[in-house]
Amino acid sequence: MTHPSPRTGLSRVLENPSLIGTGPIALCGNYTAVTEDLRRGVDALVDAGLPVRCLLTPEHGYWGAVQAGESEGDGRDEPTGLPVLDTYQVSSPELDAMLQRTGTEQIVLDLQDIGTRFYTYTWTLFDLLCSAARTGHRVVVLDRPNPLEGRVAGPGLAPSCASFVGRVSIPLQHGLTIGELARWFNAVHVPEHTGTSADLDVITTGGHRDARGDQPWVLPSPNMPAPDTAVLYPATGLLEGTTLSEGRGTTKPFELFGAGWTDARLAAALAEQELPGVLVREAVFAPMFSTCAGQRVHGAQLHLIDRETFDPVRTGHTLLATIADLYPDQQLWREANAGRPPFLDLLWGSPALREGIDAGHSLAQILAVSPATPTPPADALLYSPDTRDPEAPA
């Protein structure tokens, strides 16, 4: 069902700037923070007279011009003249000091999340909430719809696997908006880390949690070019924990996948599984960068045909289990960094998936020993998934 395009939190603030207040602002955002007519949010807020003093940027930088694991560093935003401060991979003490140097009183955050735990904008939010709790900054989150809708899938996160692709335990596909995540974090996890909550407000969309309507897709990061990519990402993103290409460096990231040692058997074996919501096509490609850069890869492509029936957890497990079964002599898992769990464990949230596939276990067996799917407190929920009534608790 298509719902009317919601007013975003940004839109509501532009209609009523008093929702934010008068204190000087550190604006955490990037090019995804746009108005309904695709104007930059920072320009709109400055023109509305709001006291924005600096920009805080996440992974990929303000313009999303750099790849995964990178950022653009500090600089200056040319249209506004505002200083740009890079928060990516900044330690907690450094982030606290950064905020205090800005001379601001509140952090306004406007980022387009995509509904998957290992997408890092979520954890930029978390780190800023923790820092705000320590420094006394108020936090205002301008909410946006979740493109994966309200569906929840996958396990939680074990503390031993906490990282910047999962600071605390939320479901692999969490089904919430970034504003709802902020309320969950602030009620439960920020006090666990800092001893207190931040002063938090969420400016809701004024619509349904899931509604995108005919809203244009602004790719939230360089390898998230289309809505279908975001739907597939909770499944195919798990391939980042392997030695396979997940399609970075092609025009179809997280749809194309394979390695220099895969062959036509991969697509054939996956097609036999009749995974719901997708069709599988044999594909040959050569990534321009990232894993398998410059190699000829004989792999496969997932084509999303029905997002309603697509099962990201079943699909992710099937991909990995099929590859392990077809190519038992290949090194499947990406090597761990010194002193850290293997990267697949960080993505899944525990060693259960990797160890289960190595042992030939079923998905049911793996989920049984994975961290349980956590549930947000009821007062964190801002939208009803059933009545589509804005701001009604679920």
mmCIF file of C-alpha atoms in Angstrom:
data_model
loop_
_atom_site.group_PDB
_atom_site.id
_atom_site.type_symbol
_atom_site.label_atom_id
_atom_site.label_comp_id
_atom_site.label_asym_id
_atom_site.label_seq_id
_atom_site.Cartn_x
_atom_site.Cartn_y
_atom_site.Cartn_z
ATOM 1 C CA MET A 1 0.000 0.000 0.000
ATOM 2 C CA THR A 2 1.271 3.495 -0.849
ATOM 3 C CA HIS A 3 0.845 6.115 1.830
ATOM 4 C CA PRO A 4 0.990 9.888 1.359
ATOM 5 C CA SER A 5 4.462 11.363 1.554
ATOM 6 C CA PRO A 6 5.015 12.316 5.185
ATOM 7 C CA ARG A 7 6.192 15.637 6.412
ATOM 8 C CA THR A 8 9.625 14.851 7.756
ATOM 9 C CA GLY A 9 10.828 16.143 11.080
ATOM 10 C CA LEU A 10 12.785 18.715 9.083
ATOM 11 C CA SER A 11 9.616 19.869 7.325
ATOM 12 C CA ARG A 12 7.810 20.322 10.613
ATOM 13 C CA VAL A 13 10.659 22.381 12.050
ATOM 14 C CA LEU A 14 10.722 24.629 9.004
ATOM 15 C CA GLU A 15 6.992 25.211 9.510
ATOM 16 C CA ASN A 16 7.506 25.898 13.213
ATOM 17 C CA PRO A 17 11.138 26.706 14.149
ATOM 18 C CA SER A 18 10.184 27.038 17.824
ATOM 19 C CA LEU A 19 10.132 23.205 17.956
ATOM 20 C CA ILE A 20 13.909 23.410 18.219
ATOM 21 C CA GLY A 21 14.365 26.502 20.351
ATOM 22 C CA THR A 22 16.922 29.283 20.411
ATOM 23 C CA GLY A 23 20.114 27.698 21.736
ATOM 24 C CA PRO A 24 23.123 27.517 19.357
ATOM 25 C CA ILE A 25 23.079 24.320 17.290
ATOM 26 C CA ALA A 26 25.598 21.704 16.203
ATOM 27 C CA LEU A 27 23.825 20.111 13.217
ATOM 28 C CA CYS A 28 24.671 16.442 12.643
ATOM 29 C CA GLY A 29 23.684 15.564 9.122
ATOM 30 C CA ASN A 30 24.745 15.021 5.550
ATOM 31 C CA TYR A 31 23.341 15.292 2.048
ATOM 32 C CA THR A 32 20.455 12.921 2.975
ATOM 33 C CA ALA A 33 18.943 15.685 5.112
ATOM 34 C CA VAL A 34 16.837 17.356 2.437
ATOM 35 C CA THR A 35 13.520 19.154 2.250
ATOM 36 C CA GLU A 36 10.605 17.703 0.325
ATOM 37 C CA ASP A 37 11.756 19.592 -2.773
ATOM 38 C CA LEU A 38 15.329 18.270 -2.264
ATOM 39 C CA ARG A 39 16.845 21.475 -0.956
ATOM 40 C CA ARG A 40 19.701 21.015 1.512
ATOM 41 C CA GLY A 41 18.377 20.918 5.045
ATOM 42 C CA VAL A 42 21.253 22.964 6.441
ATOM 43 C CA ASP A 43 20.496 25.795 4.007
ATOM 44 C CA ALA A 44 16.805 25.679 4.886
ATOM 45 C CA LEU A 45 17.487 25.756 8.630
ATOM 46 C CA VAL A 46 19.953 28.638 8.335
ATOM 47 C CA ASP A 47 17.544 30.592 6.129
ATOM 48 C CA ALA A 48 14.799 30.000 8.705
ATOM 49 C CA GLY A 49 16.947 31.879 11.207
ATOM 50 C CA LEU A 50 17.959 28.901 13.337
ATOM 51 C CA PRO A 51 21.339 29.397 15.062
ATOM 52 C CA VAL A 52 23.374 26.642 13.364
ATOM 53 C CA ARG A 53 27.024 27.048 14.361
ATOM 54 C CA CYS A 54 28.675 23.977 12.808
ATOM 55 C CA LEU A 55 28.078 20.727 10.934
ATOM 56 C CA LEU A 56 28.909 17.306 12.411
ATOM 57 C CA THR A 57 29.379 14.597 9.790
ATOM 58 C CA PRO A 58 29.239 10.765 9.915
ATOM 59 C CA GLU A 59 30.940 8.045 7.857
ATOM 60 C CA HIS A 60 31.213 8.958 4.132
ATOM 61 C CA GLY A 61 31.469 12.690 4.906
ATOM 62 C CA TYR A 62 28.887 15.384 4.262
ATOM 63 C CA TRP A 63 28.479 14.693 0.541
ATOM 64 C CA GLY A 64 28.820 10.902 0.720
ATOM 65 C CA ALA A 65 31.723 11.121 -1.688
ATOM 66 C CA VAL A 66 33.989 8.621 0.086
ATOM 67 C CA GLN A 67 33.614 4.889 0.476
ATOM 68 C CA ALA A 68 32.865 2.606 3.436
ATOM 69 C CA GLY A 69 35.229 2.995 6.363
ATOM 70 C CA GLU A 70 36.233 6.515 5.302
ATOM 71 C CA SER A 71 35.251 10.114 5.949
ATOM 72 C CA GLU A 72 36.281 13.508 4.626
ATOM 73 C CA GLY A 73 37.835 15.044 7.729
ATOM 74 C CA ASP A 74 37.231 18.513 9.062
ATOM 75 C CA GLY A 75 36.640 21.419 6.724
ATOM 76 C CA ARG A 76 34.196 24.160 5.864
ATOM 77 C CA ASP A 77 30.842 24.057 4.115
ATOM 78 C CA GLU A 78 31.192 26.439 1.187
ATOM 79 C CA PRO A 79 27.544 27.568 0.772
ATOM 80 C CA THR A 80 27.072 28.471 4.443
ATOM 81 C CA GLY A 81 30.635 29.019 5.625
ATOM 82 C CA LEU A 82 29.955 26.732 8.587
ATOM 83 C CA PRO A 83 32.823 24.665 10.010
ATOM 84 C CA VAL A 84 32.490 20.930 9.316
ATOM 85 C CA LEU A 85 33.632 18.586 12.094
ATOM 86 C CA ASP A 86 34.166 14.911 11.305
ATOM 87 C CA THR A 87 32.797 12.586 14.032
ATOM 88 C CA TYR A 88 33.668 9.283 12.317
ATOM 89 C CA GLN A 89 35.933 7.041 14.425
ATOM 90 C CA VAL A 90 36.341 9.766 17.041
ATOM 91 C CA SER A 91 36.775 8.437 20.589
ATOM 92 C CA SER A 92 34.341 9.334 23.363
ATOM 93 C CA PRO A 93 36.688 11.815 25.108
ATOM 94 C CA GLU A 94 37.522 13.435 21.752
ATOM 95 C CA LEU A 95 33.839 13.712 20.837
ATOM 96 C CA ASP A 96 33.035 15.316 24.194
ATOM 97 C CA ALA A 97 35.841 17.830 23.700
ATOM 98 C CA MET A 98 34.708 18.514 20.134
ATOM 99 C CA LEU A 99 31.179 19.346 21.283
ATOM 100 C CA GLN A 100 32.418 21.579 24.071
ATOM 101 C CA ARG A 101 34.676 23.499 21.673
ATOM 102 C CA THR A 102 31.726 24.325 19.418
ATOM 103 C CA GLY A 103 30.117 26.559 22.028
ATOM 104 C CA THR A 104 26.737 25.025 21.179
ATOM 105 C CA GLU A 105 23.917 24.033 23.518
ATOM 106 C CA GLN A 106 22.072 21.494 21.394
ATOM 107 C CA ILE A 107 22.721 18.838 18.778
ATOM 108 C CA VAL A 108 20.157 18.603 15.991
ATOM 109 C CA LEU A 109 20.472 15.318 14.096
ATOM 110 C CA ASP A 110 18.962 14.675 10.661
ATOM 111 C CA LEU A 111 20.232 11.486 8.976
ATOM 112 C CA GLN A 112 18.464 8.965 6.744
ATOM 113 C CA ASP A 113 18.858 5.540 8.348
ATOM 114 C CA ILE A 114 17.983 2.367 6.397
ATOM 115 C CA GLY A 115 16.736 0.077 9.140
ATOM 116 C CA THR A 116 19.658 -2.359 9.501
ATOM 117 C CA ARG A 117 21.770 -2.673 12.655
ATOM 118 C CA PHE A 118 25.134 -2.611 10.901
ATOM 119 C CA TYR A 119 24.449 0.663 9.076
ATOM 120 C CA THR A 120 26.643 3.137 10.929
ATOM 121 C CA TYR A 121 24.472 6.278 11.030
ATOM 122 C CA THR A 122 22.630 4.565 13.876
ATOM 123 C CA TRP A 123 25.805 4.456 15.924
ATOM 124 C CA THR A 124 26.747 8.053 15.168
ATOM 125 C CA LEU A 125 23.412 8.855 16.812
ATOM 126 C CA PHE A 126 24.220 6.602 19.771
ATOM 127 C CA ASP A 127 27.667 8.108 20.322
ATOM 128 C CA LEU A 128 26.274 11.639 20.180
ATOM 129 C CA LEU A 129 23.547 10.775 22.692
ATOM 130 C CA CYS A 130 26.185 9.418 25.071
ATOM 131 C CA SER A 131 28.354 12.472 24.576
ATOM 132 C CA ALA A 132 25.375 14.778 25.099
ATOM 133 C CA ALA A 133 24.559 12.991 28.351
ATOM 134 C CA ARG A 134 28.100 13.739 29.555
ATOM 135 C CA THR A 135 28.346 17.327 28.272
ATOM 136 C CA GLY A 136 24.810 18.521 28.987
ATOM 137 C CA HIS A 137 23.856 19.172 25.354
ATOM 138 C CA ARG A 138 20.222 18.846 24.388
ATOM 139 C CA VAL A 139 19.589 16.489 21.436
ATOM 140 C CA VAL A 140 16.821 17.014 18.876
ATOM 141 C CA VAL A 141 16.302 14.248 16.300
ATOM 142 C CA LEU A 142 14.462 15.191 13.112
ATOM 143 C CA ASP A 143 12.765 11.927 12.228
ATOM 144 C CA ARG A 144 12.496 10.327 8.784
ATOM 145 C CA PRO A 145 10.644 7.201 7.562
ATOM 146 C CA ASN A 146 12.274 3.777 7.682
ATOM 147 C CA PRO A 147 12.583 2.498 4.075
ATOM 148 C CA LEU A 148 12.491 -1.105 5.320
ATOM 149 C CA GLU A 149 9.122 -0.406 6.910
ATOM 150 C CA GLY A 150 8.223 -1.773 10.324
ATOM 151 C CA ARG A 151 9.471 -5.321 9.793
ATOM 152 C CA VAL A 152 11.747 -6.825 12.441
ATOM 153 C CA ALA A 153 14.094 -9.717 11.660
ATOM 154 C CA GLY A 154 17.191 -11.347 13.005
ATOM 155 C CA PRO A 155 18.947 -11.744 16.338
ATOM 156 C CA GLY A 156 20.233 -9.257 18.849
ATOM 157 C CA LEU A 157 23.854 -8.507 19.685
ATOM 158 C CA ALA A 158 26.143 -10.145 22.247
ATOM 159 C CA PRO A 159 28.240 -7.673 24.304
ATOM 160 C CA SER A 160 31.413 -9.410 23.113
ATOM 161 C CA CYS A 161 30.545 -8.382 19.546
ATOM 162 C CA ALA A 162 29.915 -4.701 20.222
ATOM 163 C CA SER A 163 31.532 -2.399 17.641
ATOM 164 C CA PHE A 164 30.706 0.556 15.412
ATOM 165 C CA VAL A 165 28.435 -1.746 13.379
ATOM 166 C CA GLY A 166 26.518 -2.481 16.587
ATOM 167 C CA ARG A 167 27.189 -0.723 19.875
ATOM 168 C CA VAL A 168 24.273 -2.297 21.763
ATOM 169 C CA SER A 169 21.686 -4.990 21.160
ATOM 170 C CA ILE A 170 18.963 -4.161 18.665
ATOM 171 C CA PRO A 171 17.562 -6.583 16.042
ATOM 172 C CA LEU A 172 19.567 -7.046 12.855
ATOM 173 C CA GLN A 173 16.602 -5.480 11.005
ATOM 174 C CA HIS A 174 15.093 -3.285 13.678
ATOM 175 C CA GLY A 175 11.914 -1.899 12.078
ATOM 176 C CA LEU A 176 12.153 1.528 13.756
ATOM 177 C CA THR A 177 12.808 5.084 12.682
ATOM 178 C CA ILE A 178 15.965 6.813 13.805
ATOM 179 C CA GLY A 179 13.830 8.845 16.210
ATOM 180 C CA GLU A 180 12.444 5.694 17.821
ATOM 181 C CA LEU A 181 15.944 4.260 18.089
ATOM 182 C CA ALA A 182 17.032 7.476 19.810
ATOM 183 C CA ARG A 183 14.269 7.082 22.403
ATOM 184 C CA TRP A 184 15.176 3.410 22.981
ATOM 185 C CA PHE A 185 18.877 4.190 23.339
ATOM 186 C CA ASN A 186 18.238 7.119 25.648
ATOM 187 C CA ALA A 187 15.859 5.211 27.897
ATOM 188 C CA VAL A 188 17.952 2.054 28.244
ATOM 189 C CA HIS A 189 21.451 2.048 26.795
ATOM 190 C CA VAL A 190 22.772 5.585 27.231
ATOM 191 C CA PRO A 191 22.302 5.395 31.037
ATOM 192 C CA GLU A 192 24.127 2.041 31.019
ATOM 193 C CA HIS A 193 27.106 3.701 29.343
ATOM 194 C CA THR A 194 27.113 7.128 30.997
ATOM 195 C CA GLY A 195 25.025 6.874 34.170
ATOM 196 C CA THR A 196 22.331 9.238 32.901
ATOM 197 C CA SER A 197 20.119 9.998 29.916
ATOM 198 C CA ALA A 198 20.493 12.879 27.497
ATOM 199 C CA ASP A 199 17.942 15.679 27.219
ATOM 200 C CA LEU A 200 16.205 14.329 24.087
ATOM 201 C CA ASP A 201 13.372 15.494 21.847
ATOM 202 C CA VAL A 202 12.208 13.805 18.633
ATOM 203 C CA ILE A 203 10.362 15.808 15.983
ATOM 204 C CA THR A 204 8.172 13.167 14.394
ATOM 205 C CA THR A 205 7.334 12.799 10.717
ATOM 206 C CA GLY A 206 3.682 13.578 11.241
ATOM 207 C CA GLY A 207 2.931 10.410 9.284
ATOM 208 C CA HIS A 208 3.417 6.658 9.471
ATOM 209 C CA ARG A 209 6.693 5.012 10.464
ATOM 210 C CA ASP A 210 6.973 3.306 7.073
ATOM 211 C CA ALA A 211 5.486 5.822 4.664
ATOM 212 C CA ARG A 212 7.712 7.003 1.845
ATOM 213 C CA GLY A 213 4.926 7.672 -0.630
ATOM 214 C CA ASP A 214 6.393 9.192 -3.769
ATOM 215 C CA GLN A 215 9.308 10.736 -1.894
ATOM 216 C CA PRO A 216 12.453 10.725 -4.115
ATOM 217 C CA TRP A 217 15.212 8.301 -3.105
ATOM 218 C CA VAL A 218 18.357 10.128 -2.040
ATOM 219 C CA LEU A 219 20.967 7.371 -1.825
ATOM 220 C CA PRO A 220 21.935 7.341 1.873
ATOM 221 C CA SER A 221 25.533 6.260 1.148
ATOM 222 C CA PRO A 222 27.608 5.555 -1.977
ATOM 223 C CA ASN A 223 26.635 1.879 -2.189
ATOM 224 C CA MET A 224 22.924 2.244 -1.436
ATOM 225 C CA PRO A 225 21.712 3.440 -4.861
ATOM 226 C CA ALA A 226 18.072 2.304 -4.783
ATOM 227 C CA PRO A 227 15.279 1.206 -2.408
ATOM 228 C CA ASP A 228 15.712 -2.433 -3.516
ATOM 229 C CA THR A 229 19.346 -2.278 -2.385
ATOM 230 C CA ALA A 230 18.241 -1.261 1.087
ATOM 231 C CA VAL A 231 15.747 -4.142 1.276
ATOM 232 C CA LEU A 232 18.411 -6.691 0.304
ATOM 233 C CA TYR A 233 21.106 -5.199 2.515
ATOM 234 C CA PRO A 234 20.264 -7.016 5.805
ATOM 235 C CA ALA A 235 20.865 -10.286 3.908
ATOM 236 C CA THR A 236 23.645 -9.518 1.459
ATOM 237 C CA GLY A 237 25.426 -7.146 3.838
ATOM 238 C CA LEU A 238 26.490 -10.275 5.724
ATOM 239 C CA LEU A 239 28.771 -11.039 2.762
ATOM 240 C CA GLU A 240 31.017 -8.251 4.045
ATOM 241 C CA GLY A 241 32.144 -10.766 6.638
ATOM 242 C CA THR A 242 33.440 -13.070 3.890
ATOM 243 C CA THR A 243 36.142 -13.077 1.223
ATOM 244 C CA LEU A 244 33.531 -12.610 -1.506
ATOM 245 C CA SER A 245 32.701 -9.388 -3.295
ATOM 246 C CA GLU A 246 29.316 -8.057 -2.190
ATOM 247 C CA GLY A 247 29.146 -5.974 -5.347
ATOM 248 C CA ARG A 248 30.933 -2.833 -4.157
ATOM 249 C CA GLY A 249 32.685 -1.356 -7.144
ATOM 250 C CA THR A 250 29.796 -2.269 -9.470
ATOM 251 C CA THR A 251 26.532 -0.535 -10.319
ATOM 252 C CA LYS A 252 24.606 -3.146 -8.298
ATOM 253 C CA PRO A 253 26.176 -3.302 -4.826
ATOM 254 C CA PHE A 254 24.533 -5.803 -2.455
ATOM 255 C CA GLU A 255 22.766 -7.386 -5.419
ATOM 256 C CA LEU A 256 25.780 -8.826 -7.272
ATOM 257 C CA PHE A 257 28.109 -11.141 -5.374
ATOM 258 C CA GLY A 258 30.779 -13.766 -5.925
ATOM 259 C CA ALA A 259 34.529 -14.328 -5.860
ATOM 260 C CA GLY A 260 37.307 -15.171 -8.258
ATOM 261 C CA TRP A 261 36.818 -18.817 -7.270
ATOM 262 C CA THR A 262 33.013 -19.046 -7.612
ATOM 263 C CA ASP A 263 31.400 -20.311 -10.813
ATOM 264 C CA ALA A 264 28.094 -21.085 -12.518
ATOM 265 C CA ARG A 265 27.175 -23.583 -9.809
ATOM 266 C CA LEU A 266 26.522 -20.769 -7.342
ATOM 267 C CA ALA A 267 23.544 -19.221 -9.121
ATOM 268 C CA ALA A 268 22.155 -22.638 -10.018
ATOM 269 C CA ALA A 269 22.306 -23.892 -6.434
ATOM 270 C CA LEU A 270 20.715 -20.730 -5.062
ATOM 271 C CA ALA A 271 17.937 -20.806 -7.644
ATOM 272 C CA GLU A 272 17.064 -24.334 -6.508
ATOM 273 C CA GLN A 273 16.388 -22.960 -3.007
ATOM 274 C CA GLU A 274 13.418 -20.906 -4.320
ATOM 275 C CA LEU A 275 14.030 -18.131 -1.826
ATOM 276 C CA PRO A 276 10.868 -16.062 -1.286
ATOM 277 C CA GLY A 277 10.764 -12.601 -2.776
ATOM 278 C CA VAL A 278 13.823 -12.900 -5.029
ATOM 279 C CA LEU A 279 14.963 -14.418 -8.291
ATOM 280 C CA VAL A 280 18.584 -15.483 -8.824
ATOM 281 C CA ARG A 281 20.497 -14.819 -12.023
ATOM 282 C CA GLU A 282 23.938 -16.064 -13.051
ATOM 283 C CA ALA A 283 26.175 -13.005 -13.410
ATOM 284 C CA VAL A 284 29.738 -12.188 -14.429
ATOM 285 C CA PHE A 285 31.208 -8.888 -13.281
ATOM 286 C CA ALA A 286 34.491 -7.144 -12.470
ATOM 287 C CA PRO A 287 34.424 -4.825 -9.422
ATOM 288 C CA MET A 288 36.290 -1.566 -9.905
ATOM 289 C CA PHE A 289 37.329 -1.402 -6.247
ATOM 290 C CA SER A 290 36.933 -3.183 -2.884
ATOM 291 C CA THR A 291 37.022 -6.986 -2.633
ATOM 292 C CA CYS A 292 37.983 -8.730 -5.903
ATOM 293 C CA ALA A 293 38.839 -5.377 -7.513
ATOM 294 C CA GLY A 294 39.876 -5.927 -11.130
ATOM 295 C CA GLN A 295 39.061 -9.643 -11.060
ATOM 296 C CA ARG A 296 36.583 -11.409 -13.296
ATOM 297 C CA VAL A 297 33.948 -12.754 -10.926
ATOM 298 C CA HIS A 298 31.536 -15.485 -12.030
ATOM 299 C CA GLY A 299 28.835 -15.149 -9.409
ATOM 300 C CA ALA A 300 25.168 -14.295 -9.085
ATOM 301 C CA GLN A 301 22.688 -11.469 -8.747
ATOM 302 C CA LEU A 302 19.639 -11.309 -6.504
ATOM 303 C CA HIS A 303 16.631 -9.607 -8.092
ATOM 304 C CA LEU A 304 14.027 -8.426 -5.593
ATOM 305 C CA ILE A 305 10.536 -9.175 -6.894
ATOM 306 C CA ASP A 306 8.417 -9.029 -3.730
ATOM 307 C CA ARG A 307 9.544 -7.117 -0.665
ATOM 308 C CA GLU A 308 6.512 -8.383 1.289
ATOM 309 C CA THR A 309 7.691 -12.010 1.199
ATOM 310 C CA PHE A 310 11.446 -11.397 1.216
ATOM 311 C CA ASP A 311 13.093 -12.942 4.286
ATOM 312 C CA PRO A 312 16.490 -11.322 4.940
ATOM 313 C CA VAL A 313 17.607 -13.774 7.620
ATOM 314 C CA ARG A 314 16.724 -16.884 5.636
ATOM 315 C CA THR A 315 18.287 -15.377 2.514
ATOM 316 C CA GLY A 316 21.519 -14.389 4.259
ATOM 317 C CA HIS A 317 21.903 -17.818 5.827
ATOM 318 C CA THR A 318 21.146 -19.581 2.541
ATOM 319 C CA LEU A 319 23.741 -17.548 0.648
ATOM 320 C CA LEU A 320 26.488 -18.307 3.144
ATOM 321 C CA ALA A 321 25.560 -21.958 3.690
ATOM 322 C CA THR A 322 25.374 -22.624 -0.055
ATOM 323 C CA ILE A 323 28.759 -21.021 -0.693
ATOM 324 C CA ALA A 324 30.324 -23.001 2.163
ATOM 325 C CA ASP A 325 28.855 -26.234 0.798
ATOM 326 C CA LEU A 326 29.906 -25.632 -2.816
ATOM 327 C CA TYR A 327 33.444 -24.437 -2.113
ATOM 328 C CA PRO A 328 34.667 -26.256 1.023
ATOM 329 C CA ASP A 329 38.354 -25.757 0.187
ATOM 330 C CA GLN A 330 38.129 -21.965 -0.021
ATOM 331 C CA GLN A 331 38.743 -19.542 2.831
ATOM 332 C CA LEU A 332 35.236 -18.162 3.281
ATOM 333 C CA TRP A 333 35.468 -15.956 6.352
ATOM 334 C CA ARG A 334 37.226 -12.618 6.340
ATOM 335 C CA GLU A 335 40.124 -12.602 8.776
ATOM 336 C CA ALA A 336 39.599 -10.875 12.098
ATOM 337 C CA ASN A 337 41.518 -7.781 13.104
ATOM 338 C CA ALA A 338 43.898 -8.286 16.010
ATOM 339 C CA GLY A 339 42.017 -8.627 19.273
ATOM 340 C CA ARG A 340 38.604 -8.463 17.604
ATOM 341 C CA PRO A 341 36.019 -11.118 16.704
ATOM 342 C CA PRO A 342 35.707 -12.074 13.021
ATOM 343 C CA PHE A 343 33.812 -9.407 11.103
ATOM 344 C CA LEU A 344 30.885 -11.733 10.361
ATOM 345 C CA ASP A 345 30.381 -12.112 14.112
ATOM 346 C CA LEU A 346 30.182 -8.319 14.457
ATOM 347 C CA LEU A 347 27.581 -8.168 11.683
ATOM 348 C CA TRP A 348 25.423 -11.059 12.930
ATOM 349 C CA GLY A 349 25.917 -10.100 16.556
ATOM 350 C CA SER A 350 27.577 -13.314 17.779
ATOM 351 C CA PRO A 351 29.691 -16.252 16.525
ATOM 352 C CA ALA A 352 26.523 -18.336 16.065
ATOM 353 C CA LEU A 353 26.114 -17.861 12.310
ATOM 354 C CA ARG A 354 29.750 -18.472 11.391
ATOM 355 C CA GLU A 355 30.158 -21.439 13.711
ATOM 356 C CA GLY A 356 26.778 -22.857 12.721
ATOM 357 C CA ILE A 357 27.562 -22.759 9.015
ATOM 358 C CA ASP A 358 30.943 -24.368 9.623
ATOM 359 C CA ALA A 359 29.126 -27.146 11.504
ATOM 360 C CA GLY A 360 26.388 -27.535 8.870
ATOM 361 C CA HIS A 361 23.617 -26.410 11.219
ATOM 362 C CA SER A 362 20.187 -25.276 10.069
ATOM 363 C CA LEU A 363 19.004 -21.699 10.420
ATOM 364 C CA ALA A 364 16.679 -22.749 13.235
ATOM 365 C CA GLN A 365 19.621 -24.244 15.126
ATOM 366 C CA ILE A 366 21.686 -21.095 14.591
ATOM 367 C CA LEU A 367 18.928 -18.768 15.752
ATOM 368 C CA ALA A 368 18.402 -20.908 18.838
ATOM 369 C CA VAL A 369 21.934 -20.096 20.044
ATOM 370 C CA SER A 370 22.039 -16.503 18.772
ATOM 371 C CA PRO A 371 21.212 -13.564 21.071
ATOM 372 C CA ALA A 372 17.462 -13.194 21.408
ATOM 373 C CA THR A 373 15.732 -10.521 19.349
ATOM 374 C CA PRO A 374 15.367 -7.567 21.744
ATOM 375 C CA THR A 375 12.169 -5.536 22.019
ATOM 376 C CA PRO A 376 12.140 -1.757 22.482
ATOM 377 C CA PRO A 377 10.268 -0.322 25.453
ATOM 378 C CA ALA A 378 6.737 0.659 24.506
ATOM 379 C CA ASP A 379 7.333 4.324 25.317
ATOM 380 C CA ALA A 380 10.108 4.465 22.697
ATOM 381 C CA LEU A 381 7.590 3.867 19.892
ATOM 382 C CA LEU A 382 6.211 6.927 18.163
ATOM 383 C CA TYR A 383 3.997 5.419 15.456
ATOM 384 C CA SER A 384 1.395 2.690 15.337
ATOM 385 C CA PRO A 385 2.093 0.076 12.665
ATOM 386 C CA ASP A 386 -1.562 -0.956 12.575
ATOM 387 C CA THR A 387 -3.653 2.197 12.680
ATOM 388 C CA ARG A 388 -1.092 4.380 10.871
ATOM 389 C CA ASP A 389 -1.932 7.072 13.385
ATOM 390 C CA PRO A 390 1.068 9.374 13.939
ATOM 391 C CA GLU A 391 2.552 9.453 17.409
ATOM 392 C CA ALA A 392 0.270 6.700 18.743
ATOM 393 C CA PRO A 393 2.262 4.091 20.706
ATOM 394 C CA ALA A 394 2.234 0.630 19.136
#
